[in-house]
Rosetta silent file (secondary structure, phi, psi, omega in degrees, C-alpha in Angstrom):
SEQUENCE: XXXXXXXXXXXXXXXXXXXXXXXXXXXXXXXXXXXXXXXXXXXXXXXXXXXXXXXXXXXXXXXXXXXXXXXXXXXXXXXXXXXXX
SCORE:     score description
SCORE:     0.000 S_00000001
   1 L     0.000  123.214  174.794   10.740  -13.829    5.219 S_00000001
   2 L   -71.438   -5.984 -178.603    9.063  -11.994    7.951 S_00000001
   3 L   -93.128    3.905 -177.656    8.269   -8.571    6.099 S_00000001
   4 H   -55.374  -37.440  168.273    6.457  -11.291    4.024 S_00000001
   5 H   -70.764  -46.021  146.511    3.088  -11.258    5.425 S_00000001
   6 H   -32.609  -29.337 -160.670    3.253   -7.491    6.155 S_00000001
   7 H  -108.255  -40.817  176.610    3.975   -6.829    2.308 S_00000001
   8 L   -62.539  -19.349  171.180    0.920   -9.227    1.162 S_00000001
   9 L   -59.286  -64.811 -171.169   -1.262   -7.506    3.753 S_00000001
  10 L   -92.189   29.687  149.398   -0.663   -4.472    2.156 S_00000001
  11 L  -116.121    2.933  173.364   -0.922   -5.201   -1.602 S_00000001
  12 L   -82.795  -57.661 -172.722   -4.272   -6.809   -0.350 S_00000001
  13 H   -52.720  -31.581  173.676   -5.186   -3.422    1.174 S_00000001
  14 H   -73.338  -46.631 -175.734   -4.074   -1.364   -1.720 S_00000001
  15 H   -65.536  -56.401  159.224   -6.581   -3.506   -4.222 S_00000001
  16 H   -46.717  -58.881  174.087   -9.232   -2.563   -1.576 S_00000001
  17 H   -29.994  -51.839 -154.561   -7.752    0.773   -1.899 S_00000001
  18 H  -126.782    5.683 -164.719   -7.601    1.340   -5.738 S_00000001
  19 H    44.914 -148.099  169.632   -9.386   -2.009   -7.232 S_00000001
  20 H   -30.942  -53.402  165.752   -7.939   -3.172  -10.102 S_00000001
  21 H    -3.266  -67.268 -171.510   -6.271   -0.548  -11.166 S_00000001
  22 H  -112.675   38.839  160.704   -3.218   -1.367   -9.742 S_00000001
  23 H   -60.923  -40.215  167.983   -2.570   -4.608  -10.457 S_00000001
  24 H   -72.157  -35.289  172.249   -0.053   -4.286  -12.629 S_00000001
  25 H   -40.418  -52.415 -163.316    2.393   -1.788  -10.566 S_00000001
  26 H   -48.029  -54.273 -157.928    1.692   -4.882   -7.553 S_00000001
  27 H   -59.592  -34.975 -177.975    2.830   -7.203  -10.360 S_00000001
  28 H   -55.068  -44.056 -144.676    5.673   -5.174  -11.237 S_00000001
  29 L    80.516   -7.931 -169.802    7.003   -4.624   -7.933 S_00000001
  30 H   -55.236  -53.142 -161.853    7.137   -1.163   -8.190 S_00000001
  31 H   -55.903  -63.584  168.866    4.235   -1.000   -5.280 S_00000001
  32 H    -5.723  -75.260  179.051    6.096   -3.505   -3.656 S_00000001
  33 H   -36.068  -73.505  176.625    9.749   -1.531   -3.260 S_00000001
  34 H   -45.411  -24.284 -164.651    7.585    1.351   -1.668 S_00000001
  35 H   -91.215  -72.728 -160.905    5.702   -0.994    0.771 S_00000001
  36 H   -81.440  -27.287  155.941    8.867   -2.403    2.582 S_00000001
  37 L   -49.519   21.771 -155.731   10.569    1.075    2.634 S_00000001
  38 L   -13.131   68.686 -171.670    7.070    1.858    4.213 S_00000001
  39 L   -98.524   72.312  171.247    7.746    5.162    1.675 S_00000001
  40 H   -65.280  -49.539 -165.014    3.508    6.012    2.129 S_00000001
  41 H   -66.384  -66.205  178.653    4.201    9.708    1.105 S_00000001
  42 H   -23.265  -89.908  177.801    6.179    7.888   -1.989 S_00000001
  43 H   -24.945  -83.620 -162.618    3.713    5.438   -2.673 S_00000001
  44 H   -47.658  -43.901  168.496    0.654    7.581   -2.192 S_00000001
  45 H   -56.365  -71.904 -159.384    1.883   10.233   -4.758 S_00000001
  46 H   -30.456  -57.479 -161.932    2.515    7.333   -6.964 S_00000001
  47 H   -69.932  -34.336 -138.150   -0.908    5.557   -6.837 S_00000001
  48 H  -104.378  -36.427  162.218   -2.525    9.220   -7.271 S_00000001
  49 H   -74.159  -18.721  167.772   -0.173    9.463  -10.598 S_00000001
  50 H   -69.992  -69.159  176.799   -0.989    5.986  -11.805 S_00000001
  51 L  -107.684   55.734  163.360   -4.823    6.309  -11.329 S_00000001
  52 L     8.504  -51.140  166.018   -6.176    9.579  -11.454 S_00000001
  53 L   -62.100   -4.710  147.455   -9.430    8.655   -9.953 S_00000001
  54 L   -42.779  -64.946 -154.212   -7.735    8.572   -6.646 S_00000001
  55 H   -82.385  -13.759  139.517   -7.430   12.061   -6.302 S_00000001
  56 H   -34.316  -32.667 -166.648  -11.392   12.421   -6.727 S_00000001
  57 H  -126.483  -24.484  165.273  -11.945   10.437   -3.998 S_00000001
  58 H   -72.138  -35.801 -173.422   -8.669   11.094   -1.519 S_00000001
  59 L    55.643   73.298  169.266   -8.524   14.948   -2.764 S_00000001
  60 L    95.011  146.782  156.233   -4.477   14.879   -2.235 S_00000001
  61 H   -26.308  -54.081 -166.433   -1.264   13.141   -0.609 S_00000001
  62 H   -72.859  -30.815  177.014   -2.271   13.339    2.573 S_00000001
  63 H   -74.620  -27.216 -166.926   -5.754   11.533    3.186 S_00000001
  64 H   -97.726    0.198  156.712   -4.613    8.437    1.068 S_00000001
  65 H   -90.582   -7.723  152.260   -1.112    8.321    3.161 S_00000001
  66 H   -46.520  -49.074  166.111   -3.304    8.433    6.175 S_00000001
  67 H   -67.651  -32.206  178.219   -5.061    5.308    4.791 S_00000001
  68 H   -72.456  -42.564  160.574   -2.111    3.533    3.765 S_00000001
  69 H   -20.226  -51.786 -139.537   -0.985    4.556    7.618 S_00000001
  70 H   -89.826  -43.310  172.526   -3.965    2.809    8.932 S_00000001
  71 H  -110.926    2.622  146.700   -3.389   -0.017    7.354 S_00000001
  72 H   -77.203  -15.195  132.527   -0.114   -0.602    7.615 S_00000001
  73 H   -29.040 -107.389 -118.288   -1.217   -0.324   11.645 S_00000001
  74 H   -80.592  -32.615  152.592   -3.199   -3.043   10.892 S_00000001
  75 H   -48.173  -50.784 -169.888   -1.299   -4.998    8.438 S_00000001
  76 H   -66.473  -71.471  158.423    1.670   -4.947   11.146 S_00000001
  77 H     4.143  -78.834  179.046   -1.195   -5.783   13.857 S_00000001
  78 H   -38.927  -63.289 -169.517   -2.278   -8.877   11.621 S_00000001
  79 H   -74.726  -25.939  170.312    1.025  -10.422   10.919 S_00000001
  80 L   -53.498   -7.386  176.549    2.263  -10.144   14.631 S_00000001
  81 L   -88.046  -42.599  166.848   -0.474  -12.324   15.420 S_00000001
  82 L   -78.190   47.725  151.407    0.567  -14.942   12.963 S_00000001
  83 L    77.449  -19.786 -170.077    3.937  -14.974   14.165 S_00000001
  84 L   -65.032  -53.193 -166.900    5.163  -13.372   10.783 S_00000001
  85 L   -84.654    0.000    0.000    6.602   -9.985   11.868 S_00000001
């Protein structure tokens, strides 16, 4: 699947993002869903209702969909280089 690399990029990036935390949502798929809609404003509210200790360190929706932005840049970035996207 070619959004394949792209979606593992960014459930890599989120565990930098949030550590542990959110291993189970990844596991779930719930993270997932949100990642290939590339739903960041979704997602980021999510992760901010899931782990509270987000919004301590993002202070709000918008700097953590700016990160997931950044690295979904980079994520995309990545897999076009392998050939994936």
């Amino acid at each position: 699947n070619s959004e394949r690399g792209f979606v593992d990029c960014m459930k890599n990036a989120l565990l930098d993002i949030t550590g542990v935390a959110i291993v189970g949502s990844i596991l779930t798929g719930t993270v997932e869903k949100y990642i290939t809609k590339k739903a960041w404003t979704e997602l980021a509210k999510f992760l901010l209702k899931k782990i509270p200790a987000l919004a301590g360190k993002y202070v709000g929706v918008a700097p953590l969909v700016a990160s997931l932005v950044y690295y979904a840049g980079k994520c995309a970035i990545t897999s076009a280089d392998e050939g994936v996207v």
